[in-house]
Amino acid sequence: MSKENQANDTALLSDEQIIDLYWVRNESAITETDRKYKRYLYSIAYNILHDELDCEECLNDTYLGTWNSIPPTRPSIFQIFLSKIMRNTAVVRYKYNTASKRVPSEFKTSLDELNGCIPYTESAEEAYLLEELSRVISDFLRSLPERRAFIFVCRYYCSDSISNIAQMLHTSESTVFRELTAIRNSLKELLIKEGYDYVK
């Protein structure tokens, strides 16, 4: 993930203009989406999959999913809308790929880091518990200072490596590691306070 996710090209359409193209079913919407957000979306997929062919297929699936969603949905923040579709697509592909073999992935590494504070539940109430857990984590994320929220989203949503986050923030990997540890500890404390058990 990058704080500047679009190319420095004045010819790029605005998000609203691209959404308008989807809205009137103009196929150039996909071309304009690709021009503006391909690198950003590809990086999300690559952090999860580490396979160029899979990433290209996920890009195509993301564009198709966007085409099928707009309309009726009109995204308020187009980049986040796209990133959700891409991440879900890449995670599905990751699960398929790892069903029969181990695939090295920053995605798995970042999830392993959260094992100590995110509870695992397997019961009839699982869907409800996960929905409530999602709400608590969303509220926690909104409460973080901008820098820490950025680090959290990069690591645990976009599966960026610690070294890549450090480069984006012009700081050391050890600093990012310490901040991630502090964020996880704060999250664990909040979850305990909210009545969630945790593994580890």
Short mmCIF file of C-alpha atoms in Angstrom, two decimals:
data_model
loop_
_atom_site.label_atom_id
_atom_site.label_comp_id
_atom_site.label_asym_id
_atom_site.label_seq_id
_atom_site.Cartn_x
_atom_site.Cartn_y
_atom_site.Cartn_z
CA MET A 1 0.00 0.00 0.00
CA SER A 2 1.18 3.52 -0.70
CA LYS A 3 -0.01 6.91 0.41
CA GLU A 4 0.18 7.93 -3.25
CA ASN A 5 -1.50 5.15 -5.12
CA GLN A 6 -2.19 6.77 -8.42
CA ALA A 7 0.26 7.62 -11.16
CA ASN A 8 1.37 11.19 -11.59
CA ASP A 9 -0.49 11.55 -14.84
CA THR A 10 -2.75 14.54 -15.36
CA ALA A 11 -4.66 12.61 -18.03
CA LEU A 12 -6.06 10.18 -15.46
CA LEU A 13 -9.78 10.49 -14.85
CA SER A 14 -11.12 11.30 -11.41
CA ASP A 15 -12.75 8.51 -9.42
CA GLU A 16 -16.16 10.10 -9.97
CA GLN A 17 -15.61 10.17 -13.72
CA ILE A 18 -14.61 6.50 -13.72
CA ILE A 19 -17.64 5.55 -11.63
CA ASP A 20 -19.85 7.49 -14.06
CA LEU A 21 -18.47 5.33 -16.87
CA TYR A 22 -19.41 2.17 -14.98
CA TRP A 23 -22.81 3.67 -14.27
CA VAL A 24 -23.62 4.09 -17.97
CA ARG A 25 -22.05 0.68 -18.77
CA ASN A 26 -19.18 2.16 -20.77
CA GLU A 27 -16.46 -0.49 -21.05
CA SER A 28 -13.72 2.15 -21.00
CA ALA A 29 -14.41 2.24 -17.24
CA ILE A 30 -12.30 -0.90 -16.87
CA THR A 31 -9.48 0.58 -18.98
CA GLU A 32 -9.46 3.74 -16.87
CA THR A 33 -9.54 1.73 -13.64
CA ASP A 34 -6.59 -0.31 -14.86
CA ARG A 35 -4.62 2.81 -15.83
CA LYS A 36 -5.15 4.44 -12.47
CA TYR A 37 -5.11 1.56 -9.99
CA LYS A 38 -3.39 -1.45 -11.56
CA ARG A 39 -0.13 -1.10 -9.61
CA TYR A 40 -1.94 -0.54 -6.32
CA LEU A 41 -4.27 -3.51 -6.78
CA TYR A 42 -1.49 -5.74 -8.10
CA SER A 43 0.57 -5.01 -4.97
CA ILE A 44 -2.30 -6.15 -2.73
CA ALA A 45 -2.60 -9.41 -4.65
CA TYR A 46 1.15 -9.99 -4.78
CA ASN A 47 1.55 -9.53 -1.02
CA ILE A 48 -0.95 -12.34 -0.56
CA LEU A 49 -0.13 -14.66 -3.46
CA HIS A 50 3.48 -14.07 -4.59
CA ASP A 51 2.60 -15.36 -8.04
CA GLU A 52 2.44 -13.12 -11.10
CA LEU A 53 -0.03 -15.25 -13.05
CA ASP A 54 -2.39 -15.48 -10.08
CA CYS A 55 -2.13 -11.72 -9.57
CA GLU A 56 -3.05 -11.04 -13.19
CA GLU A 57 -6.06 -13.32 -12.91
CA CYS A 58 -7.10 -11.60 -9.68
CA LEU A 59 -6.85 -8.24 -11.44
CA ASN A 60 -9.21 -9.45 -14.15
CA ASP A 61 -11.59 -10.87 -11.54
CA THR A 62 -11.47 -7.58 -9.63
CA TYR A 63 -12.38 -5.58 -12.72
CA LEU A 64 -15.21 -8.01 -13.50
CA GLY A 65 -16.43 -7.80 -9.91
CA THR A 66 -16.36 -4.01 -10.10
CA TRP A 67 -18.25 -4.04 -13.40
CA ASN A 68 -20.91 -6.33 -11.89
CA SER A 69 -21.23 -4.18 -8.74
CA ILE A 70 -21.53 -0.71 -10.30
CA PRO A 71 -24.45 -0.17 -10.61
CA PRO A 72 -26.34 -0.67 -8.32
CA THR A 73 -23.59 0.19 -5.82
CA ARG A 74 -22.08 3.67 -6.07
CA PRO A 75 -18.86 3.61 -4.00
CA SER A 76 -18.17 6.63 -1.80
CA ILE A 77 -14.40 5.88 -1.83
CA PHE A 78 -13.55 4.09 -5.06
CA GLN A 79 -10.02 3.03 -4.07
CA ILE A 80 -11.22 1.31 -0.89
CA PHE A 81 -14.07 -0.31 -2.84
CA LEU A 82 -11.56 -1.74 -5.33
CA SER A 83 -9.15 -2.87 -2.62
CA LYS A 84 -11.90 -4.85 -0.86
CA ILE A 85 -12.78 -6.70 -4.05
CA MET A 86 -9.13 -7.42 -4.81
CA ARG A 87 -8.31 -8.57 -1.30
CA ASN A 88 -11.31 -10.90 -1.16
CA THR A 89 -10.43 -12.28 -4.59
CA ALA A 90 -6.79 -12.84 -3.65
CA VAL A 91 -7.68 -14.47 -0.32
CA VAL A 92 -10.00 -16.93 -2.09
CA ARG A 93 -7.19 -17.76 -4.53
CA TYR A 94 -4.72 -18.09 -1.63
CA LYS A 95 -7.00 -20.56 0.16
CA TYR A 96 -7.36 -22.56 -3.05
CA ASN A 97 -3.61 -22.60 -3.63
CA THR A 98 -2.78 -23.62 -0.06
CA ALA A 99 -5.37 -26.39 0.13
CA SER A 100 -2.80 -28.85 -1.19
CA LYS A 101 0.55 -27.14 -0.61
CA ARG A 102 2.29 -24.48 1.44
CA VAL A 103 2.73 -21.17 -0.36
CA PRO A 104 5.10 -18.57 1.17
CA SER A 105 3.11 -15.40 1.70
CA GLU A 106 3.35 -12.13 3.60
CA PHE A 107 -0.40 -12.57 4.10
CA LYS A 108 0.11 -15.69 6.25
CA THR A 109 2.98 -14.07 8.12
CA SER A 110 0.90 -11.03 9.01
CA LEU A 111 -2.03 -13.22 10.12
CA ASP A 112 0.31 -15.27 12.31
CA GLU A 113 1.33 -12.07 14.09
CA LEU A 114 -2.29 -11.48 15.10
CA ASN A 115 -2.78 -14.97 16.55
CA GLY A 116 -1.91 -13.68 20.01
CA CYS A 117 -4.75 -11.17 20.17
CA ILE A 118 -7.51 -12.18 17.72
CA PRO A 119 -9.68 -14.97 19.16
CA TYR A 120 -10.61 -18.01 17.11
CA THR A 121 -14.17 -19.26 17.48
CA GLU A 122 -15.86 -22.31 16.01
CA SER A 123 -19.47 -22.62 17.06
CA ALA A 124 -23.02 -21.96 15.97
CA GLU A 125 -22.55 -18.37 17.09
CA GLU A 126 -19.44 -17.88 14.97
CA ALA A 127 -20.98 -15.52 12.40
CA TYR A 128 -22.37 -13.23 15.12
CA LEU A 129 -19.12 -13.27 17.09
CA LEU A 130 -17.07 -12.46 14.00
CA GLU A 131 -19.39 -9.59 13.14
CA GLU A 132 -19.01 -8.16 16.65
CA LEU A 133 -15.25 -8.70 16.53
CA SER A 134 -15.09 -6.86 13.22
CA ARG A 135 -16.94 -3.92 14.78
CA VAL A 136 -14.54 -3.79 17.74
CA ILE A 137 -11.49 -3.89 15.47
CA SER A 138 -12.95 -1.19 13.18
CA ASP A 139 -13.57 1.07 16.18
CA PHE A 140 -10.03 0.36 17.39
CA LEU A 141 -8.59 1.26 14.01
CA ARG A 142 -10.49 4.56 13.93
CA SER A 143 -9.12 5.41 17.38
CA LEU A 144 -5.49 5.06 16.29
CA PRO A 145 -3.33 8.05 15.30
CA GLU A 146 -3.06 8.39 11.52
CA ARG A 147 0.46 6.93 11.35
CA ARG A 148 -0.42 3.83 13.37
CA ALA A 149 -3.66 3.34 11.46
CA PHE A 150 -1.63 3.48 8.24
CA ILE A 151 0.83 0.90 9.58
CA PHE A 152 -1.99 -1.39 10.75
CA VAL A 153 -3.82 -1.25 7.40
CA CYS A 154 -0.60 -1.78 5.43
CA ARG A 155 0.41 -4.81 7.47
CA TYR A 156 -2.86 -6.53 8.27
CA TYR A 157 -5.12 -5.50 5.40
CA CYS A 158 -2.74 -5.09 2.45
CA SER A 159 -0.18 -7.60 3.84
CA ASP A 160 2.75 -5.28 3.15
CA SER A 161 6.14 -6.41 4.44
CA ILE A 162 7.71 -4.58 7.37
CA SER A 163 10.56 -3.47 5.13
CA ASN A 164 8.15 -1.97 2.59
CA ILE A 165 6.23 -0.11 5.30
CA ALA A 166 9.52 1.24 6.67
CA GLN A 167 10.47 2.51 3.21
CA MET A 168 7.12 4.26 2.78
CA LEU A 169 7.47 5.96 6.17
CA HIS A 170 11.20 6.70 5.73
CA THR A 171 12.02 4.97 8.98
CA SER A 172 13.76 1.80 10.17
CA GLU A 173 12.29 -1.69 10.15
CA SER A 174 12.88 -1.94 13.89
CA THR A 175 10.74 1.18 14.43
CA VAL A 176 7.89 -0.31 12.40
CA PHE A 177 8.27 -3.62 14.25
CA ARG A 178 8.05 -1.83 17.63
CA GLU A 179 4.97 0.11 16.54
CA LEU A 180 3.27 -3.04 15.28
CA THR A 181 3.99 -4.74 18.61
CA ALA A 182 2.51 -1.79 20.49
CA ILE A 183 -0.57 -1.80 18.23
CA ARG A 184 -1.13 -5.53 18.76
CA ASN A 185 -0.71 -5.18 22.52
CA SER A 186 -3.26 -2.36 22.59
CA LEU A 187 -5.65 -4.43 20.48
CA LYS A 188 -5.23 -7.42 22.78
CA GLU A 189 -5.97 -5.28 25.85
CA LEU A 190 -9.10 -3.91 24.18
CA LEU A 191 -10.33 -7.38 23.22
CA ILE A 192 -9.81 -8.67 26.75
CA LYS A 193 -11.72 -5.66 28.07
CA GLU A 194 -14.52 -6.41 25.60
CA GLY A 195 -14.73 -9.98 26.88
CA TYR A 196 -12.94 -11.82 24.06
CA ASP A 197 -10.67 -14.72 24.82
CA TYR A 198 -7.50 -15.02 22.77
CA VAL A 199 -5.11 -17.75 21.78
CA LYS A 200 -1.63 -17.55 23.36
#
